[in-house]
Amino acid sequence: MKQILTWLIIAICVSTANGQSPLIIPPALSGTTFNLTVQSGTHTFFPGYSTPTYGVNGAFLGPTLIINQGDSVHLNVTNSLPVTTTMHWHGLHVPAMADGGPEQIISPGTTWQPVIKMMNNAGTYWYHPHGEGKTDLQVSKGIAGMIIVKDPVEAALTLPRTYGVDDFPVIVQTKAFDVLRQIAIATEDDTLLMVNGTLDPYLDAPAQVVRLRLLAGSSMRSYMFGFSGNLPFKLIANDGGLLDTSTTLTRIRLSPGERAEVLLDLTGKTGQTIYLRNFGSELPAGIYGSAVAGTGAAVIPFYNLNHLNGSDFDVMKLNVVAPTASPVTSIPAALA
């Protein structure tokens, strides 16, 4: 009953929300020293309500860290929460003592200071807590951020790479809220979708080749991403960085924690509207997010009542606007 009531309240809130909101682009930090403060705050998901949240250097989510391959990087993580936390560098090649696992606890009021040498190739990675029994709650409440690694190989290619202009972070999450607009944990994870902490987002994308760095940031849900009208796109990178060659697709499936970089050619499409969509109806049975949870349905309460499961729905609206002064208009076939 509690779950059903939660969904009903969310449906009412969504239906009375004041339209779409511009996609929040997290601020970017670059260099070799990063000061990251894990803190509490509030975020307005629903008009008239302030929801308690966690964040890094802000109330919700964290800044994007832009790091060059080969650099020695100092990471100063200060815990300003009243509870313990950790910080894991998801996908980075680091020594165990710097990995931020459950045993590397950051107590309230203390600072953890790992130093790593960036050994990864250019690609999209992310950071989040990895504490014992706390990962889901703390990530759901907002402690997560993207990491972009750059290297000479990627720099030599003609690719969109101006952050927030033609190169966009797209952190896709699903969450639930209780009657007090508090963020719920994984068992009630999948009722409301947001991108970069933005409900019902839109992005003004220039009429040229744009780069979307997709991160499946939900606790359990997998996604089958594609675009309205089956618009083709180019996959150029996955969890390990750039591919050998760009690959034309109309769908890409991502599970929790996975990343993909895709290029969408919007040249000549000024004034058009395109939607990034999730094609949940195409997910195979047994994957969380499909119409049929398989054997897991017995232990997932009300799975079949979740309106997102097995559904096709919009993730983000793209309004195609005028191109920039120096647009990228072609996509290289050969990459790394």
mmCIF file of C-alpha atoms in Angstrom:
data_model
loop_
_atom_site.group_PDB
_atom_site.id
_atom_site.type_symbol
_atom_site.label_atom_id
_atom_site.label_comp_id
_atom_site.label_asym_id
_atom_site.label_seq_id
_atom_site.Cartn_x
_atom_site.Cartn_y
_atom_site.Cartn_z
ATOM 1 C CA MET A 1 0.000 0.000 0.000
ATOM 2 C CA LYS A 2 2.814 2.428 0.842
ATOM 3 C CA GLN A 3 4.408 1.833 -2.568
ATOM 4 C CA ILE A 4 1.139 2.357 -4.425
ATOM 5 C CA LEU A 5 0.436 5.535 -2.466
ATOM 6 C CA THR A 6 3.910 6.808 -3.318
ATOM 7 C CA TRP A 7 3.329 6.255 -7.034
ATOM 8 C CA LEU A 8 -0.062 7.986 -6.904
ATOM 9 C CA ILE A 9 1.418 11.018 -5.189
ATOM 10 C CA ILE A 10 4.266 11.153 -7.700
ATOM 11 C CA ALA A 11 1.819 10.927 -10.606
ATOM 12 C CA ILE A 12 -0.114 13.889 -9.174
ATOM 13 C CA CYS A 13 3.081 15.898 -8.667
ATOM 14 C CA VAL A 14 4.315 15.183 -12.198
ATOM 15 C CA SER A 15 0.978 16.075 -13.762
ATOM 16 C CA THR A 16 0.892 19.425 -11.965
ATOM 17 C CA ALA A 17 4.555 20.332 -12.501
ATOM 18 C CA ASN A 18 5.286 23.571 -14.341
ATOM 19 C CA GLY A 19 6.430 22.111 -17.674
ATOM 20 C CA GLN A 20 9.925 21.226 -18.732
ATOM 21 C CA SER A 21 13.155 22.496 -17.203
ATOM 22 C CA PRO A 22 16.519 23.253 -18.841
ATOM 23 C CA LEU A 23 19.013 20.449 -18.329
ATOM 24 C CA ILE A 24 21.344 21.188 -15.421
ATOM 25 C CA ILE A 25 24.982 20.967 -16.560
ATOM 26 C CA PRO A 26 27.230 20.191 -13.560
ATOM 27 C CA PRO A 27 30.193 22.568 -13.239
ATOM 28 C CA ALA A 28 33.525 21.271 -14.508
ATOM 29 C CA LEU A 29 36.806 21.210 -12.596
ATOM 30 C CA SER A 30 40.187 20.575 -14.201
ATOM 31 C CA GLY A 31 43.800 20.404 -13.096
ATOM 32 C CA THR A 32 45.767 18.065 -10.857
ATOM 33 C CA THR A 33 44.284 18.916 -7.446
ATOM 34 C CA PHE A 34 40.595 18.443 -6.714
ATOM 35 C CA ASN A 35 39.011 19.541 -3.436
ATOM 36 C CA LEU A 36 35.747 17.658 -3.032
ATOM 37 C CA THR A 37 33.448 18.277 -0.075
ATOM 38 C CA VAL A 38 30.666 15.764 0.540
ATOM 39 C CA GLN A 39 27.809 17.714 2.063
ATOM 40 C CA SER A 40 24.104 17.788 2.779
ATOM 41 C CA GLY A 41 21.672 20.213 1.214
ATOM 42 C CA THR A 42 18.257 20.516 -0.393
ATOM 43 C CA HIS A 43 17.066 20.332 -3.984
ATOM 44 C CA THR A 44 13.739 21.390 -5.482
ATOM 45 C CA PHE A 45 12.430 18.424 -7.437
ATOM 46 C CA PHE A 46 8.787 19.450 -6.974
ATOM 47 C CA PRO A 47 7.487 23.037 -6.991
ATOM 48 C CA GLY A 48 7.017 24.224 -3.435
ATOM 49 C CA TYR A 49 9.017 21.396 -1.822
ATOM 50 C CA SER A 50 12.656 21.245 -0.706
ATOM 51 C CA THR A 51 13.939 17.682 -0.613
ATOM 52 C CA PRO A 52 16.899 16.839 1.677
ATOM 53 C CA THR A 53 19.826 15.676 -0.453
ATOM 54 C CA TYR A 54 23.546 14.971 -0.492
ATOM 55 C CA GLY A 55 26.043 16.356 -2.957
ATOM 56 C CA VAL A 56 29.700 17.110 -3.665
ATOM 57 C CA ASN A 57 30.633 20.813 -3.566
ATOM 58 C CA GLY A 58 26.923 21.514 -3.777
ATOM 59 C CA ALA A 59 23.490 20.373 -2.737
ATOM 60 C CA PHE A 60 22.999 17.574 -5.304
ATOM 61 C CA LEU A 61 25.374 15.551 -7.504
ATOM 62 C CA GLY A 62 28.945 16.710 -7.970
ATOM 63 C CA PRO A 63 31.182 18.568 -10.421
ATOM 64 C CA THR A 64 32.591 16.896 -13.516
ATOM 65 C CA LEU A 65 36.321 16.244 -13.099
ATOM 66 C CA ILE A 66 38.376 16.714 -16.264
ATOM 67 C CA ILE A 67 41.772 14.992 -16.007
ATOM 68 C CA ASN A 68 44.626 14.479 -18.452
ATOM 69 C CA GLN A 69 46.143 11.056 -18.966
ATOM 70 C CA GLY A 70 49.553 10.784 -17.277
ATOM 71 C CA ASP A 71 48.923 13.425 -14.621
ATOM 72 C CA SER A 72 49.492 12.763 -10.934
ATOM 73 C CA VAL A 73 46.210 13.745 -9.332
ATOM 74 C CA HIS A 74 45.601 14.783 -5.732
ATOM 75 C CA LEU A 75 42.052 14.103 -4.538
ATOM 76 C CA ASN A 76 41.073 15.746 -1.249
ATOM 77 C CA VAL A 77 37.700 14.355 -0.166
ATOM 78 C CA THR A 78 36.264 16.029 2.942
ATOM 79 C CA ASN A 79 33.249 14.496 4.647
ATOM 80 C CA SER A 80 30.911 17.180 5.999
ATOM 81 C CA LEU A 81 28.052 14.745 6.538
ATOM 82 C CA PRO A 82 27.046 13.562 10.027
ATOM 83 C CA VAL A 83 27.601 9.954 8.831
ATOM 84 C CA THR A 84 30.531 8.050 7.352
ATOM 85 C CA THR A 85 31.048 7.834 3.618
ATOM 86 C CA THR A 86 33.598 6.643 1.049
ATOM 87 C CA MET A 87 34.533 7.710 -2.487
ATOM 88 C CA HIS A 88 35.158 5.278 -5.327
ATOM 89 C CA TRP A 89 36.599 6.208 -8.753
ATOM 90 C CA HIS A 90 34.450 3.981 -10.950
ATOM 91 C CA GLY A 91 36.370 2.658 -13.940
ATOM 92 C CA LEU A 92 39.736 4.192 -13.103
ATOM 93 C CA HIS A 93 42.911 2.098 -12.981
ATOM 94 C CA VAL A 94 44.125 2.904 -9.458
ATOM 95 C CA PRO A 95 45.920 1.044 -6.628
ATOM 96 C CA ALA A 96 43.749 -0.641 -4.014
ATOM 97 C CA MET A 97 44.658 1.902 -1.334
ATOM 98 C CA ALA A 98 43.192 4.683 -3.507
ATOM 99 C CA ASP A 99 40.138 2.845 -4.817
ATOM 100 C CA GLY A 100 37.680 4.029 -2.151
ATOM 101 C CA GLY A 101 36.191 0.683 -1.235
ATOM 102 C CA PRO A 102 34.077 -0.081 1.855
ATOM 103 C CA GLU A 103 37.146 -0.390 4.071
ATOM 104 C CA GLN A 104 38.389 3.137 3.256
ATOM 105 C CA ILE A 105 35.926 4.980 5.444
ATOM 106 C CA ILE A 106 35.890 8.778 5.597
ATOM 107 C CA SER A 107 34.618 9.714 9.045
ATOM 108 C CA PRO A 108 32.598 12.890 9.603
ATOM 109 C CA GLY A 109 34.827 15.944 9.734
ATOM 110 C CA THR A 110 37.861 14.225 8.175
ATOM 111 C CA THR A 111 39.582 14.392 4.782
ATOM 112 C CA TRP A 112 40.794 11.437 2.700
ATOM 113 C CA GLN A 113 43.711 12.351 0.403
ATOM 114 C CA PRO A 114 44.530 9.686 -2.198
ATOM 115 C CA VAL A 115 47.047 10.458 -4.936
ATOM 116 C CA ILE A 116 46.673 8.645 -8.241
ATOM 117 C CA LYS A 117 48.444 8.667 -11.579
ATOM 118 C CA MET A 118 45.917 8.814 -14.367
ATOM 119 C CA MET A 119 46.577 5.675 -16.412
ATOM 120 C CA ASN A 120 43.238 5.436 -18.207
ATOM 121 C CA ASN A 121 42.706 6.235 -21.845
ATOM 122 C CA ALA A 122 40.404 9.063 -22.832
ATOM 123 C CA GLY A 123 36.860 8.219 -21.837
ATOM 124 C CA THR A 124 33.948 8.759 -19.477
ATOM 125 C CA TYR A 125 34.123 7.488 -15.888
ATOM 126 C CA TRP A 126 32.419 8.484 -12.641
ATOM 127 C CA TYR A 127 32.785 8.716 -8.872
ATOM 128 C CA HIS A 128 30.415 7.744 -6.064
ATOM 129 C CA PRO A 129 30.363 6.331 -2.515
ATOM 130 C CA HIS A 130 31.040 2.623 -2.080
ATOM 131 C CA GLY A 131 30.416 2.174 1.640
ATOM 132 C CA GLU A 132 29.156 -1.067 3.099
ATOM 133 C CA GLY A 133 25.368 -0.973 3.043
ATOM 134 C CA LYS A 134 25.402 2.726 2.103
ATOM 135 C CA THR A 135 26.158 2.841 -1.607
ATOM 136 C CA ASP A 136 22.564 2.878 -2.849
ATOM 137 C CA LEU A 137 21.230 5.361 -0.309
ATOM 138 C CA GLN A 138 24.087 7.827 -0.665
ATOM 139 C CA VAL A 139 24.176 7.676 -4.458
ATOM 140 C CA SER A 140 20.384 7.989 -4.619
ATOM 141 C CA LYS A 141 20.526 11.053 -2.376
ATOM 142 C CA GLY A 142 22.977 12.677 -4.800
ATOM 143 C CA ILE A 143 26.639 11.779 -4.213
ATOM 144 C CA ALA A 144 27.801 11.104 -7.766
ATOM 145 C CA GLY A 145 29.720 12.903 -10.476
ATOM 146 C CA MET A 146 31.294 12.326 -13.863
ATOM 147 C CA ILE A 147 34.988 12.039 -14.709
ATOM 148 C CA ILE A 148 36.264 12.892 -18.200
ATOM 149 C CA VAL A 149 39.761 11.704 -19.096
ATOM 150 C CA LYS A 150 41.591 13.275 -22.031
ATOM 151 C CA ASP A 151 44.609 11.931 -23.917
ATOM 152 C CA PRO A 152 46.626 12.802 -27.076
ATOM 153 C CA VAL A 153 44.839 10.211 -29.222
ATOM 154 C CA GLU A 154 41.411 11.685 -28.519
ATOM 155 C CA ALA A 155 42.757 15.233 -28.860
ATOM 156 C CA ALA A 156 43.974 14.500 -32.411
ATOM 157 C CA LEU A 157 40.478 13.534 -33.588
ATOM 158 C CA THR A 158 37.874 15.957 -34.891
ATOM 159 C CA LEU A 159 35.283 15.442 -32.171
ATOM 160 C CA PRO A 160 32.962 17.693 -30.139
ATOM 161 C CA ARG A 161 34.761 18.402 -26.868
ATOM 162 C CA THR A 162 33.612 21.806 -25.592
ATOM 163 C CA TYR A 163 31.968 20.913 -22.292
ATOM 164 C CA GLY A 164 28.390 22.102 -22.023
ATOM 165 C CA VAL A 165 28.383 23.478 -25.594
ATOM 166 C CA ASP A 166 28.651 20.462 -27.901
ATOM 167 C CA ASP A 167 29.837 17.854 -25.357
ATOM 168 C CA PHE A 168 27.236 17.075 -22.694
ATOM 169 C CA PRO A 169 27.139 14.909 -19.537
ATOM 170 C CA VAL A 170 23.890 12.898 -19.384
ATOM 171 C CA ILE A 171 23.524 11.203 -15.972
ATOM 172 C CA VAL A 172 20.245 9.261 -16.120
ATOM 173 C CA GLN A 173 18.707 8.146 -12.820
ATOM 174 C CA THR A 174 15.361 6.894 -11.566
ATOM 175 C CA LYS A 175 14.244 7.583 -8.028
ATOM 176 C CA ALA A 176 11.187 7.411 -5.810
ATOM 177 C CA PHE A 177 9.930 9.829 -3.214
ATOM 178 C CA ASP A 178 7.789 9.148 -0.183
ATOM 179 C CA VAL A 179 4.857 11.254 0.980
ATOM 180 C CA LEU A 180 7.235 13.811 2.514
ATOM 181 C CA ARG A 181 9.196 14.129 -0.773
ATOM 182 C CA GLN A 182 12.111 12.228 0.774
ATOM 183 C CA ILE A 183 14.275 10.188 -1.611
ATOM 184 C CA ALA A 184 13.632 6.480 -1.098
ATOM 185 C CA ILE A 185 16.108 3.606 -1.380
ATOM 186 C CA ALA A 186 16.508 0.845 -3.960
ATOM 187 C CA THR A 187 13.390 -1.179 -3.167
ATOM 188 C CA GLU A 188 11.379 1.852 -4.269
ATOM 189 C CA ASP A 189 13.888 3.080 -6.808
ATOM 190 C CA ASP A 190 12.204 3.262 -10.137
ATOM 191 C CA THR A 191 9.210 5.551 -10.357
ATOM 192 C CA LEU A 192 10.526 8.955 -11.432
ATOM 193 C CA LEU A 193 13.222 9.705 -14.008
ATOM 194 C CA MET A 194 15.685 12.592 -14.039
ATOM 195 C CA VAL A 195 18.797 13.640 -15.966
ATOM 196 C CA ASN A 196 21.568 15.477 -14.113
ATOM 197 C CA GLY A 197 19.043 15.942 -11.309
ATOM 198 C CA THR A 198 16.570 17.622 -13.687
ATOM 199 C CA LEU A 199 12.996 16.378 -13.972
ATOM 200 C CA ASP A 200 11.473 16.506 -17.472
ATOM 201 C CA PRO A 201 14.618 18.108 -18.954
ATOM 202 C CA TYR A 202 15.257 19.788 -22.262
ATOM 203 C CA LEU A 203 18.592 20.613 -23.879
ATOM 204 C CA ASP A 204 19.224 23.287 -26.502
ATOM 205 C CA ALA A 205 21.595 21.396 -28.802
ATOM 206 C CA PRO A 206 23.363 23.108 -31.721
ATOM 207 C CA ALA A 207 22.667 21.964 -35.288
ATOM 208 C CA GLN A 208 25.940 20.099 -35.700
ATOM 209 C CA VAL A 209 27.542 16.923 -34.391
ATOM 210 C CA VAL A 210 27.034 16.774 -30.614
ATOM 211 C CA ARG A 211 28.494 14.363 -28.079
ATOM 212 C CA LEU A 212 26.357 12.843 -25.342
ATOM 213 C CA ARG A 213 28.186 11.094 -22.499
ATOM 214 C CA LEU A 214 25.547 8.668 -21.234
ATOM 215 C CA LEU A 215 25.785 7.310 -17.696
ATOM 216 C CA ALA A 216 23.231 4.796 -16.447
ATOM 217 C CA GLY A 217 23.102 6.012 -12.865
ATOM 218 C CA SER A 218 20.073 4.148 -11.506
ATOM 219 C CA SER A 219 20.456 1.671 -8.678
ATOM 220 C CA MET A 220 18.773 -1.184 -10.540
ATOM 221 C CA ARG A 221 17.230 -0.087 -13.834
ATOM 222 C CA SER A 222 18.790 -0.900 -17.201
ATOM 223 C CA TYR A 223 18.061 1.261 -20.226
ATOM 224 C CA MET A 224 17.674 0.716 -23.950
ATOM 225 C CA PHE A 225 18.595 4.152 -25.245
ATOM 226 C CA GLY A 226 17.701 5.467 -28.669
ATOM 227 C CA PHE A 227 16.231 8.535 -30.317
ATOM 228 C CA SER A 228 12.800 9.430 -31.619
ATOM 229 C CA GLY A 229 12.152 8.388 -35.202
ATOM 230 C CA ASN A 230 14.884 5.748 -34.828
ATOM 231 C CA LEU A 231 17.406 8.453 -35.667
ATOM 232 C CA PRO A 232 20.797 6.719 -36.051
ATOM 233 C CA PHE A 233 23.757 7.734 -33.942
ATOM 234 C CA LYS A 234 27.429 6.819 -33.752
ATOM 235 C CA LEU A 235 28.841 4.955 -30.759
ATOM 236 C CA ILE A 236 32.426 6.114 -30.264
ATOM 237 C CA ALA A 237 33.291 4.974 -26.713
ATOM 238 C CA ASN A 238 32.202 2.618 -23.951
ATOM 239 C CA ASP A 239 33.433 1.841 -20.416
ATOM 240 C CA GLY A 240 36.992 1.340 -21.651
ATOM 241 C CA GLY A 241 37.243 4.513 -23.684
ATOM 242 C CA LEU A 242 37.328 5.087 -27.431
ATOM 243 C CA LEU A 243 36.493 2.233 -29.790
ATOM 244 C CA ASP A 244 38.649 1.350 -32.789
ATOM 245 C CA THR A 245 36.002 2.694 -35.139
ATOM 246 C CA SER A 246 32.730 4.564 -34.810
ATOM 247 C CA THR A 247 29.688 2.286 -35.061
ATOM 248 C CA THR A 248 26.246 3.224 -36.362
ATOM 249 C CA LEU A 249 23.396 2.199 -34.029
ATOM 250 C CA THR A 250 19.768 3.004 -33.294
ATOM 251 C CA ARG A 251 19.817 1.415 -29.805
ATOM 252 C CA ILE A 252 22.314 0.912 -27.002
ATOM 253 C CA ARG A 253 21.643 -0.961 -23.769
ATOM 254 C CA LEU A 254 23.277 0.249 -20.559
ATOM 255 C CA SER A 255 23.058 -1.307 -17.095
ATOM 256 C CA PRO A 256 23.735 0.462 -13.771
ATOM 257 C CA GLY A 257 27.162 2.108 -13.765
ATOM 258 C CA GLU A 258 27.817 1.681 -17.496
ATOM 259 C CA ARG A 259 28.804 4.552 -19.762
ATOM 260 C CA ALA A 260 28.733 5.216 -23.488
ATOM 261 C CA GLU A 261 29.704 8.172 -25.634
ATOM 262 C CA VAL A 262 27.501 8.737 -28.660
ATOM 263 C CA LEU A 263 27.602 11.300 -31.450
ATOM 264 C CA LEU A 264 24.370 12.650 -32.875
ATOM 265 C CA ASP A 265 24.518 14.537 -36.172
ATOM 266 C CA LEU A 266 22.054 17.421 -35.956
ATOM 267 C CA THR A 267 23.453 19.268 -38.994
ATOM 268 C CA GLY A 268 20.681 21.008 -40.924
ATOM 269 C CA LYS A 269 18.051 20.252 -38.264
ATOM 270 C CA THR A 270 17.678 23.748 -36.769
ATOM 271 C CA GLY A 271 14.190 24.178 -35.324
ATOM 272 C CA GLN A 272 13.498 20.464 -35.022
ATOM 273 C CA THR A 273 12.745 18.591 -31.805
ATOM 274 C CA ILE A 274 14.339 15.223 -31.065
ATOM 275 C CA TYR A 275 13.919 13.043 -27.996
ATOM 276 C CA LEU A 276 16.416 10.801 -26.260
ATOM 277 C CA ARG A 277 14.207 7.837 -25.336
ATOM 278 C CA ASN A 278 14.268 4.617 -23.370
ATOM 279 C CA PHE A 279 12.794 1.668 -25.258
ATOM 280 C CA GLY A 280 11.955 -0.472 -22.269
ATOM 281 C CA SER A 281 9.644 -2.654 -24.343
ATOM 282 C CA GLU A 282 12.734 -3.968 -26.142
ATOM 283 C CA LEU A 283 14.623 -5.070 -23.017
ATOM 284 C CA PRO A 284 14.849 -8.867 -22.667
ATOM 285 C CA ALA A 285 12.819 -10.495 -19.902
ATOM 286 C CA GLY A 286 14.700 -10.873 -16.631
ATOM 287 C CA ILE A 287 16.447 -7.496 -16.845
ATOM 288 C CA TYR A 288 15.230 -4.871 -14.389
ATOM 289 C CA GLY A 289 13.325 -2.380 -16.492
ATOM 290 C CA SER A 290 11.810 -4.924 -18.868
ATOM 291 C CA ALA A 291 8.134 -5.868 -18.872
ATOM 292 C CA VAL A 292 8.908 -9.196 -17.183
ATOM 293 C CA ALA A 293 11.355 -9.399 -14.286
ATOM 294 C CA GLY A 294 11.723 -13.175 -14.596
ATOM 295 C CA THR A 295 12.444 -15.043 -11.386
ATOM 296 C CA GLY A 296 13.239 -11.726 -9.718
ATOM 297 C CA ALA A 297 9.578 -10.701 -9.824
ATOM 298 C CA ALA A 298 8.932 -12.814 -6.732
ATOM 299 C CA VAL A 299 11.227 -10.633 -4.632
ATOM 300 C CA ILE A 300 10.529 -7.215 -6.191
ATOM 301 C CA PRO A 301 7.311 -5.870 -4.641
ATOM 302 C CA PHE A 302 4.785 -4.444 -7.106
ATOM 303 C CA TYR A 303 7.216 -4.791 -10.018
ATOM 304 C CA ASN A 304 4.405 -5.195 -12.529
ATOM 305 C CA LEU A 305 2.675 -2.059 -11.239
ATOM 306 C CA ASN A 306 5.670 0.151 -11.998
ATOM 307 C CA HIS A 307 4.652 2.220 -15.017
ATOM 308 C CA LEU A 308 8.254 2.498 -16.264
ATOM 309 C CA ASN A 309 8.880 -1.243 -16.520
ATOM 310 C CA GLY A 310 8.569 -2.438 -20.086
ATOM 311 C CA SER A 311 7.564 1.024 -21.282
ATOM 312 C CA ASP A 312 8.933 3.311 -23.957
ATOM 313 C CA PHE A 313 9.313 6.857 -22.665
ATOM 314 C CA ASP A 314 11.150 10.117 -23.269
ATOM 315 C CA VAL A 315 14.311 10.730 -21.278
ATOM 316 C CA MET A 316 15.259 14.176 -22.549
ATOM 317 C CA LYS A 317 14.021 16.636 -25.156
ATOM 318 C CA LEU A 318 16.578 18.133 -27.554
ATOM 319 C CA ASN A 319 15.666 21.460 -29.123
ATOM 320 C CA VAL A 320 17.919 21.925 -32.144
ATOM 321 C CA VAL A 321 19.179 25.508 -32.232
ATOM 322 C CA ALA A 322 21.635 27.418 -34.411
ATOM 323 C CA PRO A 323 25.115 25.918 -34.780
ATOM 324 C CA THR A 324 28.112 27.330 -32.948
ATOM 325 C CA ALA A 325 30.784 29.470 -34.621
ATOM 326 C CA SER A 326 33.079 26.472 -35.223
ATOM 327 C CA PRO A 327 30.843 23.428 -35.543
ATOM 328 C CA VAL A 328 31.934 19.829 -35.961
ATOM 329 C CA THR A 329 29.997 18.549 -38.968
ATOM 330 C CA SER A 330 31.614 15.193 -39.711
ATOM 331 C CA ILE A 331 32.328 12.043 -37.735
ATOM 332 C CA PRO A 332 35.665 10.219 -38.064
ATOM 333 C CA ALA A 333 35.446 6.540 -38.954
ATOM 334 C CA ALA A 334 38.760 5.551 -37.349
ATOM 335 C CA LEU A 335 39.196 6.349 -33.651
ATOM 336 C CA ALA A 336 41.697 4.749 -31.269
#
